[in-house]
Short mmCIF file of C-alpha atoms in Angstrom, two decimals:
data_model
loop_
_atom_site.label_atom_id
_atom_site.label_comp_id
_atom_site.label_asym_id
_atom_site.label_seq_id
_atom_site.Cartn_x
_atom_site.Cartn_y
_atom_site.Cartn_z
CA UNK A 1 0.06 -0.01 -0.08
CA UNK A 2 1.35 3.41 -0.96
CA UNK A 3 2.11 6.08 1.65
CA UNK A 4 1.39 9.46 0.21
CA UNK A 5 3.05 8.75 -3.13
CA UNK A 6 6.48 8.08 -1.47
CA UNK A 7 6.84 4.39 -2.33
CA UNK A 8 5.79 1.08 -0.83
CA UNK A 9 6.44 2.33 2.76
CA UNK A 10 3.31 0.87 4.31
CA UNK A 11 4.61 -2.72 3.73
CA UNK A 12 8.08 -2.00 5.15
CA UNK A 13 9.54 -4.83 7.26
CA UNK A 14 10.85 -4.10 10.78
CA UNK A 15 13.68 -1.56 10.55
CA UNK A 16 17.29 -2.79 10.64
CA UNK A 17 20.42 -0.78 9.65
CA UNK A 18 21.00 -3.11 6.56
CA UNK A 19 17.46 -2.50 5.27
CA UNK A 20 17.73 1.22 5.89
CA UNK A 21 20.87 1.53 3.75
CA UNK A 22 19.47 -0.20 0.77
CA UNK A 23 19.41 1.86 -2.42
CA UNK A 24 16.11 3.83 -2.91
CA UNK A 25 16.91 7.14 -4.61
CA UNK A 26 14.79 10.07 -4.52
CA UNK A 27 15.11 11.52 -8.02
CA UNK A 28 15.31 15.14 -6.98
CA UNK A 29 18.05 14.62 -4.43
CA UNK A 30 19.90 12.18 -6.59
CA UNK A 31 20.14 14.77 -9.39
CA UNK A 32 20.93 17.66 -6.96
CA UNK A 33 23.78 15.61 -5.38
CA UNK A 34 25.31 14.67 -8.76
CA UNK A 35 25.03 18.25 -10.03
CA UNK A 36 26.61 19.58 -6.82
CA UNK A 37 29.60 17.13 -7.06
CA UNK A 38 29.92 17.80 -10.80
CA UNK A 39 30.09 21.55 -10.55
CA UNK A 40 32.56 21.33 -7.64
CA UNK A 41 34.72 18.90 -9.42
CA UNK A 42 34.66 21.27 -12.57
CA UNK A 43 35.88 24.08 -10.43
CA UNK A 44 38.71 22.11 -8.83
CA UNK A 45 39.81 20.78 -12.27
CA UNK A 46 39.68 24.38 -13.72
CA UNK A 47 41.97 25.58 -10.92
CA UNK A 48 44.41 22.80 -11.22
CA UNK A 49 44.68 23.12 -15.12
CA UNK A 50 45.39 26.86 -14.52
CA UNK A 51 48.28 26.02 -12.20
CA UNK A 52 46.41 27.01 -8.96
CA UNK A 53 46.22 24.96 -5.95
CA UNK A 54 43.00 24.02 -4.01
CA UNK A 55 43.21 22.26 -0.53
CA UNK A 56 42.44 18.67 -0.67
CA UNK A 57 40.75 18.91 2.68
CA UNK A 58 38.16 21.21 1.29
CA UNK A 59 37.38 18.75 -1.47
CA UNK A 60 37.09 15.91 0.87
CA UNK A 61 34.82 17.76 3.26
CA UNK A 62 32.46 18.88 0.42
CA UNK A 63 32.24 15.37 -1.02
CA UNK A 64 31.48 13.81 2.37
CA UNK A 65 28.95 16.55 3.02
CA UNK A 66 27.01 15.79 -0.25
CA UNK A 67 27.30 12.07 0.34
CA UNK A 68 25.63 12.47 3.72
CA UNK A 69 22.66 14.05 1.97
CA UNK A 70 22.56 11.16 -0.54
CA UNK A 71 22.82 8.65 2.29
CA UNK A 72 19.67 10.19 4.07
CA UNK A 73 17.68 10.75 0.85
CA UNK A 74 18.67 8.07 -1.68
CA UNK A 75 18.32 4.97 0.47
CA UNK A 76 15.50 3.20 2.10
CA UNK A 77 16.23 5.51 5.23
CA UNK A 78 14.00 7.94 3.29
CA UNK A 79 11.21 5.39 3.09
CA UNK A 80 11.42 4.45 6.66
CA UNK A 81 11.61 8.13 7.65
CA UNK A 82 8.08 8.52 6.20
CA UNK A 83 6.56 6.32 8.88
CA UNK A 84 9.19 6.24 11.65
CA UNK A 85 9.74 9.31 13.79
CA UNK A 86 13.08 8.09 14.86
CA UNK A 87 14.46 7.57 11.43
CA UNK A 88 12.98 10.94 10.21
CA UNK A 89 14.75 12.48 13.06
CA UNK A 90 18.17 11.10 11.97
CA UNK A 91 17.37 12.49 8.50
CA UNK A 92 16.65 15.96 9.82
CA UNK A 93 19.57 16.14 12.23
CA UNK A 94 22.11 15.14 9.50
CA UNK A 95 20.73 17.19 6.77
CA UNK A 96 20.27 20.35 8.95
CA UNK A 97 23.37 20.05 11.18
CA UNK A 98 26.16 17.71 9.67
CA UNK A 99 25.76 18.11 5.91
CA UNK A 100 25.75 21.96 6.09
CA UNK A 101 28.88 22.01 8.21
CA UNK A 102 30.80 19.73 5.76
CA UNK A 103 29.64 21.57 2.69
CA UNK A 104 30.68 24.80 4.27
CA UNK A 105 34.09 23.47 5.07
CA UNK A 106 34.49 22.70 1.43
CA UNK A 107 34.23 26.47 0.60
CA UNK A 108 32.12 26.05 -2.55
CA UNK A 109 31.51 29.85 -3.00
CA UNK A 110 35.30 30.62 -2.78
CA UNK A 111 35.94 27.91 -5.37
CA UNK A 112 33.24 29.33 -7.66
CA UNK A 113 34.73 32.94 -7.43
CA UNK A 114 38.20 31.61 -8.34
CA UNK A 115 36.94 29.17 -11.07
CA UNK A 116 34.32 31.27 -12.84
CA UNK A 117 35.74 33.56 -15.70
CA UNK A 118 35.53 37.30 -15.29
CA UNK A 119 33.04 38.94 -17.70
CA UNK A 120 34.11 41.73 -19.95
CA UNK A 121 33.96 45.36 -19.01
CA UNK A 122 30.39 46.57 -18.54
CA UNK A 123 29.10 42.89 -18.63
CA UNK A 124 27.71 40.67 -15.85
CA UNK A 125 28.43 37.02 -15.97
CA UNK A 126 27.90 34.29 -13.37
CA UNK A 127 30.79 35.51 -11.27
CA UNK A 128 29.59 39.05 -11.15
CA UNK A 129 26.11 37.97 -10.45
CA UNK A 130 27.32 35.77 -7.55
CA UNK A 131 29.36 38.63 -6.07
CA UNK A 132 26.21 40.94 -6.30
CA UNK A 133 24.12 38.25 -4.46
CA UNK A 134 26.69 37.87 -1.77
CA UNK A 135 26.81 41.64 -1.22
CA UNK A 136 22.95 42.09 -1.41
CA UNK A 137 20.67 43.32 1.28
CA UNK A 138 18.97 39.95 1.35
CA UNK A 139 22.05 38.16 2.23
CA UNK A 140 22.95 40.53 4.98
CA UNK A 141 19.41 39.89 6.42
CA UNK A 142 19.37 36.11 6.14
CA UNK A 143 22.97 35.62 7.58
CA UNK A 144 22.36 38.00 10.48
CA UNK A 145 22.17 36.26 13.90
CA UNK A 146 18.93 38.08 14.56
CA UNK A 147 17.48 36.08 11.66
CA UNK A 148 19.39 32.92 11.69
CA UNK A 149 19.00 31.87 15.37
CA UNK A 150 15.17 32.41 15.52
CA UNK A 151 14.85 30.64 12.11
CA UNK A 152 17.00 27.68 13.60
CA UNK A 153 14.65 27.46 16.55
CA UNK A 154 11.34 27.92 14.74
CA UNK A 155 12.29 25.11 12.16
CA UNK A 156 11.90 22.71 15.15
CA UNK A 157 9.20 24.11 17.27
CA UNK A 158 7.13 25.83 14.68
CA UNK A 159 7.21 22.69 12.40
CA UNK A 160 6.75 19.77 14.58
CA UNK A 161 4.30 21.12 17.06
CA UNK A 162 1.96 22.55 14.38
CA UNK A 163 -0.17 20.99 11.64
CA UNK A 164 2.41 22.36 9.05
CA UNK A 165 4.56 19.27 9.49
CA UNK A 166 1.64 16.88 8.61
CA UNK A 167 0.65 18.97 5.64
CA UNK A 168 4.26 18.87 4.20
CA UNK A 169 4.61 15.10 4.91
CA UNK A 170 1.24 14.47 3.04
CA UNK A 171 2.89 15.05 -0.38
CA UNK A 172 6.13 14.40 -2.15
CA UNK A 173 6.79 17.92 -3.14
CA UNK A 174 6.10 19.05 0.55
CA UNK A 175 8.52 16.49 1.81
CA UNK A 176 11.23 17.60 -0.53
CA UNK A 177 10.52 21.25 0.33
CA UNK A 178 10.94 20.49 4.01
CA UNK A 179 14.26 18.74 3.54
CA UNK A 180 15.66 21.46 1.34
CA UNK A 181 14.50 23.83 4.10
CA UNK A 182 16.36 21.89 6.76
CA UNK A 183 19.56 22.05 4.63
CA UNK A 184 19.19 25.72 3.90
CA UNK A 185 18.57 26.65 7.60
CA UNK A 186 21.72 24.71 8.47
CA UNK A 187 23.71 26.63 5.81
CA UNK A 188 22.60 30.11 6.80
CA UNK A 189 23.07 29.27 10.52
CA UNK A 190 26.61 27.85 10.40
CA UNK A 191 27.93 30.00 7.63
CA UNK A 192 28.61 33.16 9.64
CA UNK A 193 29.89 30.95 12.63
CA UNK A 194 32.45 28.69 10.86
CA UNK A 195 32.03 28.99 7.11
CA UNK A 196 35.28 29.48 5.07
CA UNK A 197 33.53 31.42 2.33
CA UNK A 198 33.23 35.21 2.56
CA UNK A 199 29.92 36.58 3.81
CA UNK A 200 28.14 39.73 4.90
CA UNK A 201 28.61 38.92 8.63
CA UNK A 202 31.98 37.74 10.03
CA UNK A 203 32.10 38.50 13.73
CA UNK A 204 34.98 37.74 16.01
CA UNK A 205 35.70 34.24 17.07
CA UNK A 206 34.28 34.61 20.57
CA UNK A 207 31.01 36.05 19.22
CA UNK A 208 30.76 33.16 16.86
CA UNK A 209 30.98 30.74 19.61
CA UNK A 210 28.25 32.66 21.42
CA UNK A 211 26.06 32.42 18.33
CA UNK A 212 26.67 28.70 18.14
CA UNK A 213 25.66 28.12 21.90
CA UNK A 214 22.63 30.48 21.58
CA UNK A 215 21.07 27.92 19.20
CA UNK A 216 22.18 24.50 20.24
CA UNK A 217 20.30 24.27 23.63
CA UNK A 218 16.96 24.58 21.93
CA UNK A 219 17.71 21.37 20.14
CA UNK A 220 18.39 19.72 23.43
CA UNK A 221 15.21 21.13 24.92
CA UNK A 222 13.13 19.87 21.81
CA UNK A 223 14.54 16.45 22.37
CA UNK A 224 13.65 16.42 25.92
CA UNK A 225 10.09 17.44 25.29
CA UNK A 226 9.67 14.50 22.87
CA UNK A 227 11.24 12.10 25.33
CA UNK A 228 9.02 13.26 28.25
CA UNK A 229 5.82 13.31 26.32
CA UNK A 230 3.10 10.82 27.51
CA UNK A 231 1.49 10.51 24.12
CA UNK A 232 2.45 10.83 20.49
CA UNK A 233 2.60 14.55 19.50
CA UNK A 234 3.05 14.31 15.68
CA UNK A 235 -0.09 13.09 13.76
CA UNK A 236 1.98 11.62 10.89
CA UNK A 237 3.72 9.13 13.20
CA UNK A 238 0.77 8.29 15.47
CA UNK A 239 -0.20 5.12 13.69
CA UNK A 240 2.98 3.33 12.31
CA UNK A 241 2.31 0.41 9.96
CA UNK A 242 1.90 -2.82 11.78
CA UNK A 243 4.54 -4.52 9.65
CA UNK A 244 7.13 -2.40 11.46
CA UNK A 245 6.28 -3.90 14.84
CA UNK A 246 6.88 -0.57 16.73
CA UNK A 247 5.13 1.51 19.32
CA UNK A 248 4.46 5.07 18.30
CA UNK A 249 5.25 6.57 21.74
CA UNK A 250 8.46 4.53 22.16
CA UNK A 251 9.64 5.54 18.67
CA UNK A 252 8.81 9.19 19.54
CA UNK A 253 10.97 8.88 22.61
CA UNK A 254 13.77 7.49 20.56
CA UNK A 255 13.30 10.47 18.19
CA UNK A 256 13.70 12.77 21.05
CA UNK A 257 16.84 10.99 22.20
CA UNK A 258 18.34 11.41 18.83
CA UNK A 259 17.52 15.09 18.64
CA UNK A 260 19.07 15.68 22.12
CA UNK A 261 22.20 13.69 21.29
CA UNK A 262 22.71 15.38 17.95
CA UNK A 263 22.91 18.86 19.62
CA UNK A 264 26.29 17.90 20.83
CA UNK A 265 27.79 16.66 17.59
CA UNK A 266 27.70 19.72 15.49
CA UNK A 267 28.89 21.77 18.54
CA UNK A 268 31.98 19.75 18.72
CA UNK A 269 32.56 19.80 15.03
CA UNK A 270 32.09 23.47 14.82
CA UNK A 271 34.24 24.32 17.84
CA UNK A 272 37.12 22.24 16.36
CA UNK A 273 36.72 24.08 13.07
CA UNK A 274 36.62 27.42 14.89
CA UNK A 275 39.66 26.85 17.03
CA UNK A 276 41.53 25.63 13.93
CA UNK A 277 40.43 28.83 11.99
CA UNK A 278 41.31 31.05 14.96
CA UNK A 279 44.90 29.47 15.20
CA UNK A 280 45.35 29.86 11.43
CA UNK A 281 44.20 33.38 11.40
CA UNK A 282 46.72 34.29 14.25
CA UNK A 283 49.44 32.57 12.23
CA UNK A 284 48.60 34.61 9.07
CA UNK A 285 48.47 37.88 11.13
CA UNK A 286 51.93 36.92 12.58
CA UNK A 287 53.36 36.23 9.13
CA UNK A 288 51.94 39.65 7.84
CA UNK A 289 53.55 41.57 10.84
CA UNK A 290 56.94 39.77 10.16
CA UNK A 291 56.78 40.81 6.52
CA UNK A 292 55.90 44.34 7.45
CA UNK A 293 58.86 44.44 9.80
CA UNK A 294 61.19 43.11 7.17
CA UNK A 295 60.03 45.83 4.72
CA UNK A 296 60.26 48.81 7.02
CA UNK A 297 63.29 47.77 9.08
CA UNK A 298 60.86 47.33 12.05
CA UNK A 299 60.37 51.02 12.47
CA UNK A 300 58.08 50.50 15.45
CA UNK A 301 60.84 48.76 17.33
CA UNK A 302 63.35 51.43 16.41
CA UNK A 303 60.93 54.14 17.45
CA UNK A 304 60.38 52.44 20.79
CA UNK A 305 64.25 52.08 21.31
CA UNK A 306 64.72 55.77 20.53
CA UNK A 307 61.93 56.66 23.06
CA UNK A 308 63.63 54.66 25.72
CA UNK A 309 66.99 56.27 24.84
CA UNK A 310 65.30 59.68 25.18
CA UNK A 311 64.08 58.86 28.58
CA UNK A 312 67.50 57.63 29.67
CA UNK A 313 69.01 60.94 28.33
CA UNK A 314 66.39 62.96 30.36
CA UNK A 315 67.18 61.03 33.47
CA UNK A 316 70.81 61.96 33.47
#
């Protein structure tokens, strides 16, 4: 029996990891992942042929990030996620909190700006349009913490605890739109915090950490709310197919535990990335200072020594 046009999910056997990882591609996400990998690969090849270097670590991070999306949406995890709250929550957490971090560490915008050709004078090509978009008022708004943090929170409470979730889960386009939304929210939330690409907002490292910890606790509270509920809270998952052999409330409790646990994983990933970026930034600043000292003969030091000498003269 079909479940809202998403496949033969009503006859699914009891969930096991092996069954969940079987191939069952969603055409939209399969094409999107292949296009994303193809465009990134084109950019890297273009740079290499030009004689420029592109860090291997960024390529690895981007590829793994895209593959995590494919893992969630192009296997039977997606089928089970239509009828099991716990599996759906794994999809949500990975696509909104793991995939965006890895994709951002791949610096796709920086790669595009370096790989795309510059249009002629007075013309606007893809590179110029991308730069206009990055500097637009829209981007300043959607990457500002006053927007990203409430959006990050509302994507949980405003979705799962209202009829909107059931409406979106009732159709294939709605389900796709919801998953795209999860990924987009993750991108705009984590981009100003630890993204490698240039963006409208780039606060200091301590402020970035504060932004991170301002959003993460709400994921934990959301998970606790699901775990402590005495009855199923989401209509879509109230009556799981008998073939699964699961209890709706127990599955909801498991979903809450997953949401609670996942609030820690991105925090650790982002903190490690932030500390590494902070260290690298300090090293670059030190190298710039050394080069400046070499160029001007360390005039600041000479001026300071002259100042000390003048004090010594005055004291005689």
